[in-house]
Each structure stands twice: as structure tokens, then as C-alpha cells.
Tab-separated table of C-alpha atoms and ligand atoms in Angstrom:
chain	number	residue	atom	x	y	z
I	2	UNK	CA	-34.418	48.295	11.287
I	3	UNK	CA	-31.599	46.186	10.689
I	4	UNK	CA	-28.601	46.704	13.141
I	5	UNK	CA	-25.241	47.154	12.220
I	6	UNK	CA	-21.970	46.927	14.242
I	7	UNK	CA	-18.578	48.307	13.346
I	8	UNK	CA	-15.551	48.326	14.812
I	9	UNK	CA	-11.615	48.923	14.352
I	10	UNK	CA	-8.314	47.196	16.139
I	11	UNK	CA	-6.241	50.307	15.800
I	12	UNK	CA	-4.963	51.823	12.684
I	13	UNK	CA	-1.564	50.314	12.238
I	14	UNK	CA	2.296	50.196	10.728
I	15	UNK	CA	1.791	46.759	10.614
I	16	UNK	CA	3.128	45.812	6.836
I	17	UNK	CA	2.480	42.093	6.941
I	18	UNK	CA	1.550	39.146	9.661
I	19	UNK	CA	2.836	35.742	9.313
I	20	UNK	CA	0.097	33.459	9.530
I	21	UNK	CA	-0.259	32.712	12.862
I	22	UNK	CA	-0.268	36.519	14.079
I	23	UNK	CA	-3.054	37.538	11.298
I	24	UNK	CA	-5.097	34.520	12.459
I	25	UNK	CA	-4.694	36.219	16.521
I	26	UNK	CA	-5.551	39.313	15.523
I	27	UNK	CA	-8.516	38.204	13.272
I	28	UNK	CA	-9.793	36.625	15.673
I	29	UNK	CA	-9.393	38.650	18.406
I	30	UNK	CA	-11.352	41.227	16.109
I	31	UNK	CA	-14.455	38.623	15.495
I	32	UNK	CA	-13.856	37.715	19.677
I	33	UNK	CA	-15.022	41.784	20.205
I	34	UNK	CA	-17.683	41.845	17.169
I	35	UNK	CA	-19.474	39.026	18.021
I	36	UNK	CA	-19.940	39.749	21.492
I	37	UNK	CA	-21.716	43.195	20.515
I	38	UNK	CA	-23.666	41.739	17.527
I	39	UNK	CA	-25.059	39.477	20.471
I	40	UNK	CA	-26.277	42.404	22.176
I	41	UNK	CA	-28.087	43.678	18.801
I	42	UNK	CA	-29.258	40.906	17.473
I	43	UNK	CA	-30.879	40.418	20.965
I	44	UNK	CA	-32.643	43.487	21.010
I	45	UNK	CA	-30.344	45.562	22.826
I	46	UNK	CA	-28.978	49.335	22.523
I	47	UNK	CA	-26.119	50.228	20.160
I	48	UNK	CA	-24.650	51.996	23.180
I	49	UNK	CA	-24.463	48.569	25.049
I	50	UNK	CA	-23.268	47.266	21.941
I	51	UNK	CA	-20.509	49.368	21.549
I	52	UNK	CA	-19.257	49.217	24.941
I	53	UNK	CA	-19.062	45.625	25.055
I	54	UNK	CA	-17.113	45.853	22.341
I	55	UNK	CA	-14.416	48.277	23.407
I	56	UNK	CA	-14.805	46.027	27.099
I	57	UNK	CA	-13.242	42.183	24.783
I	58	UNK	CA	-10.893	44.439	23.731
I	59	UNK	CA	-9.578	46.077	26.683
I	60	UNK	CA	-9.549	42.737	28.322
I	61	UNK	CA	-7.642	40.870	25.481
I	62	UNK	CA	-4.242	42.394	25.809
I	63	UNK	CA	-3.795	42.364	22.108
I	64	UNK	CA	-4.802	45.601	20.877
I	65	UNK	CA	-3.142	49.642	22.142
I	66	UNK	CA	-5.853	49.754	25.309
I	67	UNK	CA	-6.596	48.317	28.161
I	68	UNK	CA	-4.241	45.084	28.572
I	69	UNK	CA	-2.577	46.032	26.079
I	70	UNK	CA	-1.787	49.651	26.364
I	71	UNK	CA	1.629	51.702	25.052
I	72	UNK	CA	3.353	53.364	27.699
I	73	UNK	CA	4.132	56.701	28.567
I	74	UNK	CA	7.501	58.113	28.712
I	75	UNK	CA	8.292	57.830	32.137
I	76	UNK	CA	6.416	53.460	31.619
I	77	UNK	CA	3.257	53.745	32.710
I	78	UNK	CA	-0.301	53.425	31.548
I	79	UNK	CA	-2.810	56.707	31.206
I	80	UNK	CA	-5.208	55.260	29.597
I	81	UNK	CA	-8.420	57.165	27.699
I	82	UNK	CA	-12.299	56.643	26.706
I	83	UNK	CA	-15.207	57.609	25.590
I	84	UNK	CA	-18.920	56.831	24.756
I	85	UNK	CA	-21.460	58.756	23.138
I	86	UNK	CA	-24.917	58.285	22.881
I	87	UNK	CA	-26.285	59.517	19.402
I	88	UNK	CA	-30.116	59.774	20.925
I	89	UNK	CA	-29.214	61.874	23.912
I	90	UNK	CA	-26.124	63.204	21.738
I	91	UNK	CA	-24.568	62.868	25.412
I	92	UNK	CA	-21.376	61.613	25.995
I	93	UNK	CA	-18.633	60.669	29.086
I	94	UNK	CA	-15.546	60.448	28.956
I	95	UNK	CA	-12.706	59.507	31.061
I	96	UNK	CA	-8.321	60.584	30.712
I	97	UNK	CA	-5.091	59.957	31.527
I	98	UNK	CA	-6.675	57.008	33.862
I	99	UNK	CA	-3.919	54.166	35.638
I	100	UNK	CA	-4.693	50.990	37.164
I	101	UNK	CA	-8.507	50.559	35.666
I	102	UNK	CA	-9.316	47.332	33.923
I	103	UNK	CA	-11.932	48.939	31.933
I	104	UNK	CA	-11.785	52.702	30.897
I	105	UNK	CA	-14.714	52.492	28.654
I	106	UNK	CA	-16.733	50.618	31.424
I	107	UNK	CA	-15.601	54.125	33.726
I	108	UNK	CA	-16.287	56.295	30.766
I	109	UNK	CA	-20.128	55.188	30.170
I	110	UNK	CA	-20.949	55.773	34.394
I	111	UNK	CA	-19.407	59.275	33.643
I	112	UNK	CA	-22.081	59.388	31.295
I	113	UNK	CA	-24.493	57.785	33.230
I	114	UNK	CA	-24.327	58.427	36.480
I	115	UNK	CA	-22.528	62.096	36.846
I	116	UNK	CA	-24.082	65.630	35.743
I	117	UNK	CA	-19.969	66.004	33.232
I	118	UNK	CA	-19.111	64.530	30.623
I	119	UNK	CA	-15.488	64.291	31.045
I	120	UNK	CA	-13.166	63.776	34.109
I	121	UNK	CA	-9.602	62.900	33.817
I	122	UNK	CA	-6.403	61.437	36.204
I	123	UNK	CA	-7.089	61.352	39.932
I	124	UNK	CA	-10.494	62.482	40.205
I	125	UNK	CA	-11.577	60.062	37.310
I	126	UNK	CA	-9.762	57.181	39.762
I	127	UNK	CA	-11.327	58.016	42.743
I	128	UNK	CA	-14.782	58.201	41.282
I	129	UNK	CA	-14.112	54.565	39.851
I	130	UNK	CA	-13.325	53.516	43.299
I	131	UNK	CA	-16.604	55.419	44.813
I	132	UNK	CA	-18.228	53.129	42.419
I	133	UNK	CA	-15.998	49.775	43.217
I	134	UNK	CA	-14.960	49.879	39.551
I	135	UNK	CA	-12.514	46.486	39.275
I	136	UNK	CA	-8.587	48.152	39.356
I	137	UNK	CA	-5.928	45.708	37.241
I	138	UNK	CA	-2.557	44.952	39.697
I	139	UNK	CA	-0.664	43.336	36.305
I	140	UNK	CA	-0.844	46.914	34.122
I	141	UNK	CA	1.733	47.187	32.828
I	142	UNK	CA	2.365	43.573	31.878
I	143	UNK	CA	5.314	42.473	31.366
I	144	UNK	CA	5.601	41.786	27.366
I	145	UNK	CA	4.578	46.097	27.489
I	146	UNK	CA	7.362	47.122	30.123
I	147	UNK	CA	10.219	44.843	27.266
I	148	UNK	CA	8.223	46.875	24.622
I	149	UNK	CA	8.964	50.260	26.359
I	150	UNK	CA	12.873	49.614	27.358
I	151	UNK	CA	13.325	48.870	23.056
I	152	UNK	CA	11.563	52.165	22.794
I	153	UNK	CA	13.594	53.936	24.890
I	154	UNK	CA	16.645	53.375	23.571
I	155	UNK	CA	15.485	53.939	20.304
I	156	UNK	CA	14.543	57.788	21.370
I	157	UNK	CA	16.391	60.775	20.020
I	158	UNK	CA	15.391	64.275	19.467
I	159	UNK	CA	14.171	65.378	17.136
I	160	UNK	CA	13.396	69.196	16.016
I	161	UNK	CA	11.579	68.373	12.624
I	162	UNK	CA	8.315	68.428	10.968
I	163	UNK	CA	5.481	67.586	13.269
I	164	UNK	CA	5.457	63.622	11.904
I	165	UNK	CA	9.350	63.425	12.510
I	166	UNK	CA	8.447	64.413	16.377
I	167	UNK	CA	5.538	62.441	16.491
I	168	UNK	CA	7.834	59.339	15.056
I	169	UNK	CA	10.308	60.110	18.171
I	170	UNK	CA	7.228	59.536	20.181
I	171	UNK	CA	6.759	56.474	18.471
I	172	UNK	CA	3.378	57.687	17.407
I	173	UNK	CA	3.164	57.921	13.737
I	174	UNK	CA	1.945	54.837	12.523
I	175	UNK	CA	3.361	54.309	9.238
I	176	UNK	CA	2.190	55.802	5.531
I	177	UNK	CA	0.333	53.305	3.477
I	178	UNK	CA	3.808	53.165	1.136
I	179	UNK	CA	6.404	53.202	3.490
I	180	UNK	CA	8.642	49.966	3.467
I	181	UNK	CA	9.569	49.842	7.054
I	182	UNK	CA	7.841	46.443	8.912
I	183	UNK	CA	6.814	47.215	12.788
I	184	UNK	CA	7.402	45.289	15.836
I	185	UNK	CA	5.278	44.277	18.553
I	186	UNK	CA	2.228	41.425	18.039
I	187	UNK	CA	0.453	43.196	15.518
I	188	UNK	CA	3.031	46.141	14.335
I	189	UNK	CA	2.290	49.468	16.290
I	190	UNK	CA	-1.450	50.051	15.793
I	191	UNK	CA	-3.907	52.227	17.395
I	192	UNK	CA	-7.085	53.297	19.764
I	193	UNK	CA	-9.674	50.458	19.440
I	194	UNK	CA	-13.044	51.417	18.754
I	195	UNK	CA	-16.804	51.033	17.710
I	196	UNK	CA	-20.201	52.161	16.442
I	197	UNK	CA	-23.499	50.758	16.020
I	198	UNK	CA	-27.033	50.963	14.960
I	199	UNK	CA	-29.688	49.005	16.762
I	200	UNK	CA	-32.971	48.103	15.360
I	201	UNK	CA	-34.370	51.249	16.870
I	202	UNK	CA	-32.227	53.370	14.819
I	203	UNK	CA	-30.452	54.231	17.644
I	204	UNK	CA	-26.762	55.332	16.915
I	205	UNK	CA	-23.897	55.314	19.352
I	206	UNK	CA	-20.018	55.004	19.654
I	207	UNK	CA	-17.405	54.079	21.798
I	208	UNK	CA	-13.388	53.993	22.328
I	209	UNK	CA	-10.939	53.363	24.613
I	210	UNK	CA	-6.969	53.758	24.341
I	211	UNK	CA	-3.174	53.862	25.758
I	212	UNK	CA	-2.613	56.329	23.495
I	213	UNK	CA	0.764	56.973	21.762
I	214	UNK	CA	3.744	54.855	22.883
I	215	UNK	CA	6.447	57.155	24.500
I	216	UNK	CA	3.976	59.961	24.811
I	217	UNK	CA	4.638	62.817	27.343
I	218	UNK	CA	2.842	61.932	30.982
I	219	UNK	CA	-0.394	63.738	31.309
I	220	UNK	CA	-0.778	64.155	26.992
I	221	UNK	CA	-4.283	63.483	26.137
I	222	UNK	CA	-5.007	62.266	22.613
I	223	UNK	CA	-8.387	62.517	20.518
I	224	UNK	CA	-9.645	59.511	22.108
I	225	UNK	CA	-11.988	61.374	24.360
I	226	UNK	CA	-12.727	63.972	22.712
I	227	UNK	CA	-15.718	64.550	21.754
I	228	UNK	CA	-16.201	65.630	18.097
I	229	UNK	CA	-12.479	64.688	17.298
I	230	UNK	CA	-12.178	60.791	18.407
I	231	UNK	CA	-16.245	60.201	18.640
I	232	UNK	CA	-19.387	61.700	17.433
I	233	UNK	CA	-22.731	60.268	16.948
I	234	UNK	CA	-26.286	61.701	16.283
I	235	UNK	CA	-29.382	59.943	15.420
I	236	UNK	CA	-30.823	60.362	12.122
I	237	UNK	CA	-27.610	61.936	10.937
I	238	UNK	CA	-24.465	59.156	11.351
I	239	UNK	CA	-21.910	58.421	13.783
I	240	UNK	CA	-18.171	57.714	13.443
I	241	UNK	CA	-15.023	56.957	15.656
I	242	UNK	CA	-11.572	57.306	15.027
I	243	UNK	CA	-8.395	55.955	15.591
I	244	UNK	CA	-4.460	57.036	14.578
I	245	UNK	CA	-2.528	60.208	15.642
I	246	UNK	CA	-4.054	62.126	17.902
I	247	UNK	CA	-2.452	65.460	17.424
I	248	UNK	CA	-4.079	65.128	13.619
I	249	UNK	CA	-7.340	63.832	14.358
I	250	UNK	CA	-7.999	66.557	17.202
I	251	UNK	CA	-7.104	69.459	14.903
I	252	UNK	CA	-9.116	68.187	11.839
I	253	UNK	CA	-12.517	67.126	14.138
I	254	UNK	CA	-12.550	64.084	12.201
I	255	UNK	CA	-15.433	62.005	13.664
I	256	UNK	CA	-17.390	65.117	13.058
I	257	UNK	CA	-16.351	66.172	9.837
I	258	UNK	CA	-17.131	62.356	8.888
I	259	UNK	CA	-20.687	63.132	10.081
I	260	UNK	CA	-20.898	66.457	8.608
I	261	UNK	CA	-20.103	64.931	5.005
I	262	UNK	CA	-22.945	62.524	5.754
I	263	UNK	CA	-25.481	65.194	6.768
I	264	UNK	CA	-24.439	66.555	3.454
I	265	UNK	CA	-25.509	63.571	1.467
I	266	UNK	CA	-22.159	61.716	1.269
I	267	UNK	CA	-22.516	57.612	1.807
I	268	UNK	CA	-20.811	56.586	4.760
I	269	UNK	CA	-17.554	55.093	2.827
I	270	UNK	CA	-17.229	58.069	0.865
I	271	UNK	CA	-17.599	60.382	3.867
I	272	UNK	CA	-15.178	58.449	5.648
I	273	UNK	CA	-12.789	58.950	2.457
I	274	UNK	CA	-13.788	62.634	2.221
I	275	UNK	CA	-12.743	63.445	5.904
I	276	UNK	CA	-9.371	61.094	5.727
I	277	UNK	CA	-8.755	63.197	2.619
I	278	UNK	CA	-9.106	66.552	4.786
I	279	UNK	CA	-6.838	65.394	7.080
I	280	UNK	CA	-4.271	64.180	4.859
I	281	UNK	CA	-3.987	67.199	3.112
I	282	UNK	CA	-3.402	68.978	6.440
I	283	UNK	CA	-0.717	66.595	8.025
I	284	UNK	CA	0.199	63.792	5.438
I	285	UNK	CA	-0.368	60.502	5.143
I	286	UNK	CA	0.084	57.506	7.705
I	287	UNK	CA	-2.103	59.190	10.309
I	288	UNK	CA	-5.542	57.967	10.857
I	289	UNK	CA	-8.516	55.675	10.037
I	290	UNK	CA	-11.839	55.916	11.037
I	291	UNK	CA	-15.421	54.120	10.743
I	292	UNK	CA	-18.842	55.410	10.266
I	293	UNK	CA	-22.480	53.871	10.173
I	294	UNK	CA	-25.108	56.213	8.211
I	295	UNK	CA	-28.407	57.508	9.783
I	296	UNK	CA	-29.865	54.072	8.080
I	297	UNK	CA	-27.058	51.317	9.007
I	298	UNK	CA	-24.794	51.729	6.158
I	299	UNK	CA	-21.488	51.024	6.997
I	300	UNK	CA	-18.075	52.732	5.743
I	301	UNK	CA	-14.820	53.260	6.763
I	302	UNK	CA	-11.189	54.647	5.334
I	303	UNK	CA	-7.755	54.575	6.602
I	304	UNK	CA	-4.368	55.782	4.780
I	305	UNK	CA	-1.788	53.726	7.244
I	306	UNK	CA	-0.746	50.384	6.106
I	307	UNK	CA	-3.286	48.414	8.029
I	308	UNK	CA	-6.405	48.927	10.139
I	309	UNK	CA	-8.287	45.659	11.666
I	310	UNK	CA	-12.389	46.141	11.729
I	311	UNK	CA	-14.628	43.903	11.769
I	312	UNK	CA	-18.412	44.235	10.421
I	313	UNK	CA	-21.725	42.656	11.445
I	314	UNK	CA	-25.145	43.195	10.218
I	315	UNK	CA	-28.465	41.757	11.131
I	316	UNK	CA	-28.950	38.031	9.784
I	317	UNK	CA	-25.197	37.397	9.360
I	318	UNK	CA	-23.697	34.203	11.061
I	319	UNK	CA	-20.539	35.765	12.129
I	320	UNK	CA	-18.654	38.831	11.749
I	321	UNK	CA	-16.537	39.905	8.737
I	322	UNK	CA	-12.899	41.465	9.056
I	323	UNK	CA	-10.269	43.124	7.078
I	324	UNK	CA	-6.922	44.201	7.898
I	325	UNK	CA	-5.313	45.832	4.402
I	326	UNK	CA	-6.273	48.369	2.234
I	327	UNK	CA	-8.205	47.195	-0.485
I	328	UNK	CA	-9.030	43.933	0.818
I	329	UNK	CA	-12.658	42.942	0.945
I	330	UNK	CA	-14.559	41.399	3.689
I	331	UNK	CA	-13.702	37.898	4.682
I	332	UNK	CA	-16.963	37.153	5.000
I	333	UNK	CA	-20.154	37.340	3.176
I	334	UNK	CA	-21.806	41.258	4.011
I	335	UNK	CA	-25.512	41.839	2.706
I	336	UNK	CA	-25.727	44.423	0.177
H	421	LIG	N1	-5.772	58.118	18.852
H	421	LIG	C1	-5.272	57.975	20.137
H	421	LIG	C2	-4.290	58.944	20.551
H	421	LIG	O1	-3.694	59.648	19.762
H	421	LIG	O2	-4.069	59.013	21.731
């Protein structure tokens, strides 16, 4: 079968890049989806694949995770991930981690190498360092910690609708019409995540987070979750989310997404279908998320003002991105 790699930079306020910024970020986004496509296209699994992925990312201090993670209230980094294995349709998962380089590296040995699938905080830490998992000294880096005293002083209560507390958090990330531009290298965007297909027809998914900017210490997102942030089955699709996690959680997005494709739905139009579900719940400006089919067929759907992803399929040269809605691929995509 013909593999297929998807993934997504976080779904973002960002209303426009100047030139150098979009060419970072695009880049940054072909860094992560070539180094999985290698993986494929060598004859590996989609859950190496996907972990790879969410592994450039983590490391490149550009996107919400890893490196690059939003801070907590009190400015520090609880960082979450996942990874789910559509074959086994097994999963590990790992919360409200500090100080690892890699949470989707800890995530996949939860799966791997523990009888759970999810363990969060201190005992998530201390079975990283039972397993010598590498720790980070620089988290939070500096250009995060200037990020975080802005925030701050931006804070007020707020007693309104659930976006207006979720904007006090600084974690709604901007309806598709707003007119308000972000800060930050590429606006405030998202969870960073993936799904593939290998030529086996094996489906699997992966993502890794910060989480909200200014969220409360010890709030856990969708990221983890399984059915809400990740889901992935053979033979039926798999999907992975990114945006507010308070929406995505209560709408069981990644599943849904699956559901509609178990139903018959193409993968884009599932995608649109469950983005439509949750919009009609919670508004817009919430969430994205990406999908491959049972076969390979990719899709995706957002309704914020931006969300990077980048696609590869078997016998392209190099990965395609997008950034805005409505733009095509960059790059050439077989039919
Ligand atoms: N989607 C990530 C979060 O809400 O934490």
C-alpha cells in the first residue's frame, strides 16, 4: 500500500507571517515531515513514523511542545503526549510532565514497556528516569519565560462565556474572522501532531504539547486523551487533534472524526463533519484536526485562522504544507 504521513504545527491565531517567519515555520513543518516520510518510505511502521515526527518537533523550539512549550500560570512547563497504535488499538500516554526533552519519546515506552496506558506528573518523571530518558536543564528557555511575564500582565478575570475564560487563559486561539494579529514566532498556535499509514496498512498517531499558555498548574488538556486528542484503528481511520482542549475533550473529536469515517464519510469531509459538531457546541476558533482513511486518504479541517500541516505520500520528493484556510498544497500531492 502506499503510505501516507500527516501532520499539524498547532492550530493557530496567527493572521499573517511576514516572509521570513512563514518561510521558519514552513520549514520547520517539512524539517518534521520529512524525517517520518523517511521512516515510511523505508519500510518502517506508521507508529515510528509518527513519533519521529512529534520527536523534530519537540526538539525545534518553534512549535507549543517540547522546546517550545506555553507556560503554566505559576511559569513552568507540564508538558503532555500520546501515541496510539491503530493495530493493537493500544495507546500510552504521559501528563503534566517537567524537565523531559521528549514527552512523546516517554509516552510510546508507556506504551511499550508498562502494563497502563497513561501516567501523569511525578510518577511519569520517575519512570523516565528508571529508564535514563534524556531530562532538558534550558526548559523554560528564555524567549518562553519574556513570553509568560507579557502574559501575565495581560491577565484579568474574567466571569464570562466559557471562550471569554478560556481567552484569559490565553487559550482560545482566534476565530477564522477575527481581526486581531497574535504575537509570539508564529502567533499563538497549538499541540503538534501526526498520523500515518505505512505500506502495511498499519495506522497510528501521535502528539505531544505545553498545552494552553497561562493554564492552571496540574490542568490536563485533550492531548492525551485517548479518543478526544488521538484515536486510531486499522481498517477504520485515525485522526489527531489540536486547539482548545476543554472543546475537543467534551466533543471526542479524534473519535467522532473516525466514527464519520466508519460511516462512509472521506477523510476531509469527516474531518469537516466533526469540526462542524464541535463548532456548533462551543463556537468557532477552537480546533483543527487531521485524519488518514482506512486506505491512506488524507483530510483535515480547522476553523482558527491558521493551522500548519504538512503532507507526504509514497513517491513524492518532499513534503507539501499549508498554513491558511483554503490554501492548497505547496507542493504537488498525487490524486
Ligand atoms: N490541545 C491541547 C490542550 O488543550 O492542552
Amino acid at each position: 500500500m502506499r503510505p501516507t504521513l500527516m501532520l499539524h504545527g498547532g492550530a493557530g491565531s496567527m493572521k499573517s507571517m511576514d516572509d521570513p517567519r512563514e518561510r521558519m515555520y514552513r520549514a520547520a513543518l517539512r524539517e518534521a515531515a520529512v524525517a517520518g516520510a523517511a521512516i515510511l518510505d523505508g519500510g518502517g511502521s506508521a507508529v515510528d513514523a509518527v513519533v519521529t515526527v512529534n520527536v523534530v518537533m519537540e526538539d525545534s523550539g518553534v512549535f507549543n511542545a517540547g522546546l517550545g512549550s506555553g507556560l503554566t500560570a505559576d511559569g513552568r512547563i507540564e508538558m503532555d503526549a500520546a501515541v496510539m497504535d491503530g493495530t493493537e488499538q493500544d495507546y500510552g500516554a504521559v501528563a503534566a510532565v517537567e524537565g523531559v526533552a521528549n514527552p512523546v519519546v516517554l509516552a510510546r515506552h508507556v506504551l511499550d514497556d508498562t502494563p497502563h496506558c497513561m501516567l501523569v506528573g511525578r510518577g511519569a518523571e520517575a519512570f523516565g528516569a528508571s529508564i535514563s530518558v534524556p531530562l532538558r536543564p534550558d526548559f523554560p528557555s528564555a524567549p518562553r519565560i519574556a513570553e509568560w511575564e507579557r502574559r501575565k500582565a495581560l491577565m484579568s478575570e474574567s466571569t464570562g462565556s466559557l471562550a471569554d475564560q478560556l481567552a484569559a487563559l490565553g487559550g482560545v486561539l482566534g476565530d477564522a474572522s477575527s481581526d486581531k494579529d497574535s504575537d509570539g514566532p508564529v502567533g499563538q498556535a497549538d499541540t503538534v501532531g501526526a498520523v500515518a499509514m505505512d505500506d502495511r496498512g498499519r495506522l497510528a498517531s501521535a502528539l505531544t504539547t505545553g498545552g494552553i499558555w497561562m493554564k492552571m498548574p496540574g490542568r490536563v488538556g485533550d492531548s492525551p486523551m485517548i479518543g478526544a486528542g488521538l484515536w486510531s484503528v486499522d481498517g477504520q481511520g485515525s485522526a489527531c487533534a489540536t486547539g482548545t482542549g476543554e472543546t475537543i475533550l467534551r466533543t471526542l473529536l479524534c473519535r467522532e472524526v473516525v466514527d464519520q469515517m466508519r460511516a462512509g464519510k472521506g477523510a476531509t469531509e469527516a474531518c469537516a463533519a466533526a469540526i462542524g459538531l464541535l463548532e456548533s457546541h462551543f463556537g468557532s476558533g477552537m480546533a483543527g484536526v487531521i485524519a488518514v482513511g482506512p486506505d491512506g486518504e488524507p483530510g483535515y479541517a480547522f476553523h482558527t485562522r491558521g493551522m500548519g500541516r504538512s503532507l507526504w505520500m509514497g513517491g513524492m520528493a518532499e513534503p507539501a504544507c499549508g498554513i491558511w484556510p483554503g490554501e492548497d498544497w505547496d507542493r504537488a500531492v498525487p490524486g
